[in-house]
PDB file of C-alpha atoms in Angstrom:
ATOM      1  CA  UNK C 312     -22.882  58.065  38.361  1.00 69.00           C
ATOM      2  CA  UNK C 313     -26.115  57.558  40.283  1.00 83.00           C
ATOM      3  CA  UNK C 314     -28.170  54.449  39.617  1.00 89.00           C
ATOM      4  CA  UNK C 315     -30.481  51.964  41.299  1.00 92.00           C
ATOM      5  CA  UNK C 316     -28.993  49.475  43.744  1.00 90.00           C
ATOM      6  CA  UNK C 317     -30.480  46.332  45.248  1.00 93.00           C
ATOM      7  CA  UNK C 318     -29.467  44.398  48.366  1.00 92.00           C
ATOM      8  CA  UNK C 319     -30.562  41.230  50.107  1.00 93.00           C
ATOM      9  CA  UNK C 320     -29.152  41.043  53.639  1.00 94.00           C
ATOM     10  CA  UNK C 321     -29.453  39.378  56.992  1.00 95.00           C
ATOM     11  CA  UNK C 322     -29.500  42.288  59.444  1.00 96.00           C
ATOM     12  CA  UNK C 323     -29.138  42.541  63.202  1.00 97.00           C
ATOM     13  CA  UNK C 324     -28.971  45.567  65.456  1.00 97.00           C
ATOM     14  CA  UNK C 325     -26.355  46.411  68.080  1.00 96.00           C
ATOM     15  CA  UNK C 326     -28.650  48.058  70.677  1.00 95.00           C
ATOM     16  CA  UNK C 327     -25.668  49.110  72.791  1.00 96.00           C
ATOM     17  CA  UNK C 328     -24.595  51.494  69.992  1.00 96.00           C
ATOM     18  CA  UNK C 329     -27.910  53.335  69.629  1.00 96.00           C
ATOM     19  CA  UNK C 330     -27.523  57.116  69.589  1.00 96.00           C
ATOM     20  CA  UNK C 331     -23.730  57.023  69.242  1.00 96.00           C
ATOM     21  CA  UNK C 332     -21.847  58.869  66.510  1.00 95.00           C
ATOM     22  CA  UNK C 333     -19.338  57.435  64.028  1.00 95.00           C
ATOM     23  CA  UNK C 334     -16.318  58.311  66.156  1.00 96.00           C
ATOM     24  CA  UNK C 335     -17.820  56.450  69.119  1.00 97.00           C
ATOM     25  CA  UNK C 336     -18.784  53.299  67.180  1.00 97.00           C
ATOM     26  CA  UNK C 337     -15.761  53.043  64.904  1.00 96.00           C
ATOM     27  CA  UNK C 338     -13.519  51.200  67.451  1.00 96.00           C
ATOM     28  CA  UNK C 339     -16.290  48.613  67.935  1.00 96.00           C
ATOM     29  CA  UNK C 340     -16.579  47.921  64.185  1.00 96.00           C
ATOM     30  CA  UNK C 341     -12.814  47.941  63.731  1.00 96.00           C
ATOM     31  CA  UNK C 342     -12.514  45.274  66.423  1.00 95.00           C
ATOM     32  CA  UNK C 343     -15.123  42.949  64.861  1.00 94.00           C
ATOM     33  CA  UNK C 344     -14.585  43.680  61.133  1.00 95.00           C
ATOM     34  CA  UNK C 345     -10.995  44.923  60.956  1.00 94.00           C
ATOM     35  CA  UNK C 346      -9.739  47.879  58.943  1.00 94.00           C
ATOM     36  CA  UNK C 347     -12.488  49.380  56.739  1.00 95.00           C
ATOM     37  CA  UNK C 348     -12.204  49.624  52.956  1.00 94.00           C
ATOM     38  CA  UNK C 349     -12.882  53.372  53.237  1.00 94.00           C
ATOM     39  CA  UNK C 350     -12.130  55.700  56.148  1.00 95.00           C
ATOM     40  CA  UNK C 351     -12.469  59.473  56.339  1.00 95.00           C
ATOM     41  CA  UNK C 352     -10.966  60.758  59.578  1.00 93.00           C
ATOM     42  CA  UNK C 353     -10.016  64.319  60.488  1.00 93.00           C
ATOM     43  CA  UNK C 354      -8.403  65.477  63.743  1.00 92.00           C
ATOM     44  CA  UNK C 355      -9.489  62.354  65.608  1.00 89.00           C
ATOM     45  CA  UNK C 356     -13.103  62.507  64.393  1.00 95.00           C
ATOM     46  CA  UNK C 357     -14.402  59.741  62.143  1.00 95.00           C
ATOM     47  CA  UNK C 358     -16.586  61.331  59.497  1.00 93.00           C
ATOM     48  CA  UNK C 359     -17.173  58.215  57.386  1.00 92.00           C
ATOM     49  CA  UNK C 360     -16.219  54.545  57.240  1.00 93.00           C
ATOM     50  CA  UNK C 361     -17.359  51.714  54.996  1.00 93.00           C
ATOM     51  CA  UNK C 362     -16.758  47.984  54.774  1.00 94.00           C
ATOM     52  CA  UNK C 363     -17.009  45.983  51.569  1.00 90.00           C
ATOM     53  CA  UNK C 364     -17.571  42.254  51.445  1.00 88.00           C
ATOM     54  CA  UNK C 365     -19.827  39.791  53.184  1.00 92.00           C
ATOM     55  CA  UNK C 366     -20.146  41.650  56.518  1.00 95.00           C
ATOM     56  CA  UNK C 367     -20.900  45.386  56.521  1.00 95.00           C
ATOM     57  CA  UNK C 368     -21.866  47.967  59.105  1.00 95.00           C
ATOM     58  CA  UNK C 369     -25.447  49.201  58.925  1.00 95.00           C
ATOM     59  CA  UNK C 370     -26.643  52.623  60.105  1.00 95.00           C
ATOM     60  CA  UNK C 371     -30.193  53.974  60.308  1.00 94.00           C
ATOM     61  CA  UNK C 372     -29.677  57.736  59.889  1.00 90.00           C
ATOM     62  CA  UNK C 373     -33.189  58.663  61.023  1.00 90.00           C
ATOM     63  CA  UNK C 374     -33.124  56.751  64.305  1.00 93.00           C
ATOM     64  CA  UNK C 375     -29.358  56.702  64.975  1.00 93.00           C
ATOM     65  CA  UNK C 376     -29.239  52.916  65.274  1.00 95.00           C
ATOM     66  CA  UNK C 377     -26.278  50.700  64.321  1.00 97.00           C
ATOM     67  CA  UNK C 378     -26.052  47.083  63.301  1.00 97.00           C
ATOM     68  CA  UNK C 379     -24.454  44.492  61.081  1.00 97.00           C
ATOM     69  CA  UNK C 380     -25.442  43.185  57.652  1.00 96.00           C
ATOM     70  CA  UNK C 381     -24.501  39.837  56.170  1.00 95.00           C
ATOM     71  CA  UNK C 382     -24.826  40.793  52.515  1.00 94.00           C
ATOM     72  CA  UNK C 383     -26.231  37.914  50.486  1.00 92.00           C
ATOM     73  CA  UNK C 384     -26.673  39.868  47.255  1.00 91.00           C
ATOM     74  CA  UNK C 385     -25.737  43.392  46.140  1.00 90.00           C
ATOM     75  CA  UNK C 386     -26.050  44.766  42.633  1.00 89.00           C
ATOM     76  CA  UNK C 387     -26.509  48.018  40.765  1.00 88.00           C
ATOM     77  CA  UNK C 388     -27.722  48.831  37.278  1.00 87.00           C
ATOM     78  CA  UNK C 389     -24.099  48.421  36.172  1.00 88.00           C
ATOM     79  CA  UNK C 390     -22.442  45.771  38.311  1.00 84.00           C
ATOM     80  CA  UNK C 391     -22.994  42.814  40.642  1.00 85.00           C
ATOM     81  CA  UNK C 392     -20.899  43.254  43.778  1.00 83.00           C
ATOM     82  CA  UNK C 393     -21.947  40.139  45.705  1.00 81.00           C
ATOM     83  CA  UNK C 394     -23.952  37.429  43.959  1.00 83.00           C
ATOM     84  CA  UNK C 395     -26.420  35.204  45.781  1.00 78.00           C
ATOM     85  CA  UNK C 396     -26.351  31.476  45.214  1.00 70.00           C
ATOM     86  CA  UNK C 397     -27.929  30.590  41.891  1.00 68.00           C
ATOM     87  CA  UNK C 398     -30.792  28.575  43.350  1.00 72.00           C
ATOM     88  CA  UNK C 399     -31.354  30.680  46.474  1.00 76.00           C
ATOM     89  CA  UNK C 400     -30.895  29.963  50.154  1.00 82.00           C
ATOM     90  CA  UNK C 401     -32.988  27.504  52.163  1.00 87.00           C
ATOM     91  CA  UNK C 402     -34.732  28.297  55.442  1.00 89.00           C
ATOM     92  CA  UNK C 403     -32.324  25.873  57.104  1.00 91.00           C
ATOM     93  CA  UNK C 404     -29.417  27.861  55.691  1.00 90.00           C
ATOM     94  CA  UNK C 405     -30.928  31.085  57.049  1.00 91.00           C
ATOM     95  CA  UNK C 406     -31.215  29.463  60.479  1.00 93.00           C
ATOM     96  CA  UNK C 407     -27.527  28.482  60.354  1.00 94.00           C
ATOM     97  CA  UNK C 408     -26.529  31.975  59.176  1.00 94.00           C
ATOM     98  CA  UNK C 409     -28.492  33.620  62.014  1.00 96.00           C
ATOM     99  CA  UNK C 410     -26.741  31.283  64.464  1.00 96.00           C
ATOM    100  CA  UNK C 411     -23.374  32.193  62.958  1.00 96.00           C
ATOM    101  CA  UNK C 412     -24.141  35.923  63.313  1.00 96.00           C
ATOM    102  CA  UNK C 413     -25.084  35.307  66.939  1.00 96.00           C
ATOM    103  CA  UNK C 414     -21.795  33.518  67.607  1.00 96.00           C
ATOM    104  CA  UNK C 415     -19.574  35.940  65.662  1.00 94.00           C
ATOM    105  CA  UNK C 416     -21.172  39.257  66.666  1.00 95.00           C
ATOM    106  CA  UNK C 417     -23.089  38.453  69.856  1.00 95.00           C
ATOM    107  CA  UNK C 418     -26.465  39.464  68.413  1.00 96.00           C
ATOM    108  CA  UNK C 419     -29.767  37.869  69.399  1.00 95.00           C
ATOM    109  CA  UNK C 420     -30.349  35.153  66.790  1.00 95.00           C
ATOM    110  CA  UNK C 421     -34.130  35.572  67.032  1.00 95.00           C
ATOM    111  CA  UNK C 422     -33.788  39.234  65.975  1.00 95.00           C
ATOM    112  CA  UNK C 423     -31.805  38.616  62.775  1.00 96.00           C
ATOM    113  CA  UNK C 424     -34.001  39.698  59.849  1.00 94.00           C
ATOM    114  CA  UNK C 425     -33.966  38.873  56.152  1.00 93.00           C
ATOM    115  CA  UNK C 426     -34.368  42.127  54.215  1.00 93.00           C
ATOM    116  CA  UNK C 427     -34.471  42.925  50.503  1.00 92.00           C
ATOM    117  CA  UNK C 428     -34.631  46.481  49.195  1.00 92.00           C
ATOM    118  CA  UNK C 429     -33.844  48.720  46.234  1.00 92.00           C
ATOM    119  CA  UNK C 430     -32.850  52.392  46.349  1.00 90.00           C
ATOM    120  CA  UNK C 431     -31.523  55.172  44.160  1.00 91.00           C
ATOM    121  CA  UNK C 432     -27.909  55.585  45.257  1.00 84.00           C
ATOM    122  CA  UNK C 433     -27.981  59.359  44.898  1.00 78.00           C
ATOM    123  CA  UNK C 434     -29.419  59.353  48.442  1.00 77.00           C
ATOM    124  CA  UNK C 435     -28.591  57.554  51.704  1.00 80.00           C
ATOM    125  CA  UNK C 436     -29.178  53.814  51.755  1.00 83.00           C
ATOM    126  CA  UNK C 437     -32.597  53.226  53.431  1.00 84.00           C
ATOM    127  CA  UNK C 438     -31.490  51.153  56.421  1.00 88.00           C
ATOM    128  CA  UNK C 439     -34.112  50.299  59.066  1.00 87.00           C
ATOM    129  CA  UNK C 440     -34.093  47.881  61.997  1.00 86.00           C
ATOM    130  CA  UNK C 441     -37.826  47.424  62.524  1.00 81.00           C
TER     131      UNK C 441
END
């Protein structure tokens, strides 16, 4: 059933993946995130993959850009999937998280962004990198 969803994420782009399709980027994500929670593959072509949990792939459909999200909070009208700390996250914590993303995924720490958005899940998630 369609409903509203809300996410708060730290997001960073993988510029080296820009313009590539799912089949081309899937090995990269599999190497850094492991086996996805959902995978739709047909005759060697990856049509869809999704990761659940703290780290998730991010794809901007309009601009064909790929990245990584550290999901701090994710909820829908019906369920909370990942709950943020009760009293929030400090700026110092965000700095440490951006550093961790830089170390784990090789992204530029200064380009990690804090993003909060809501969307109707009957359409594609509105992912943007700038």
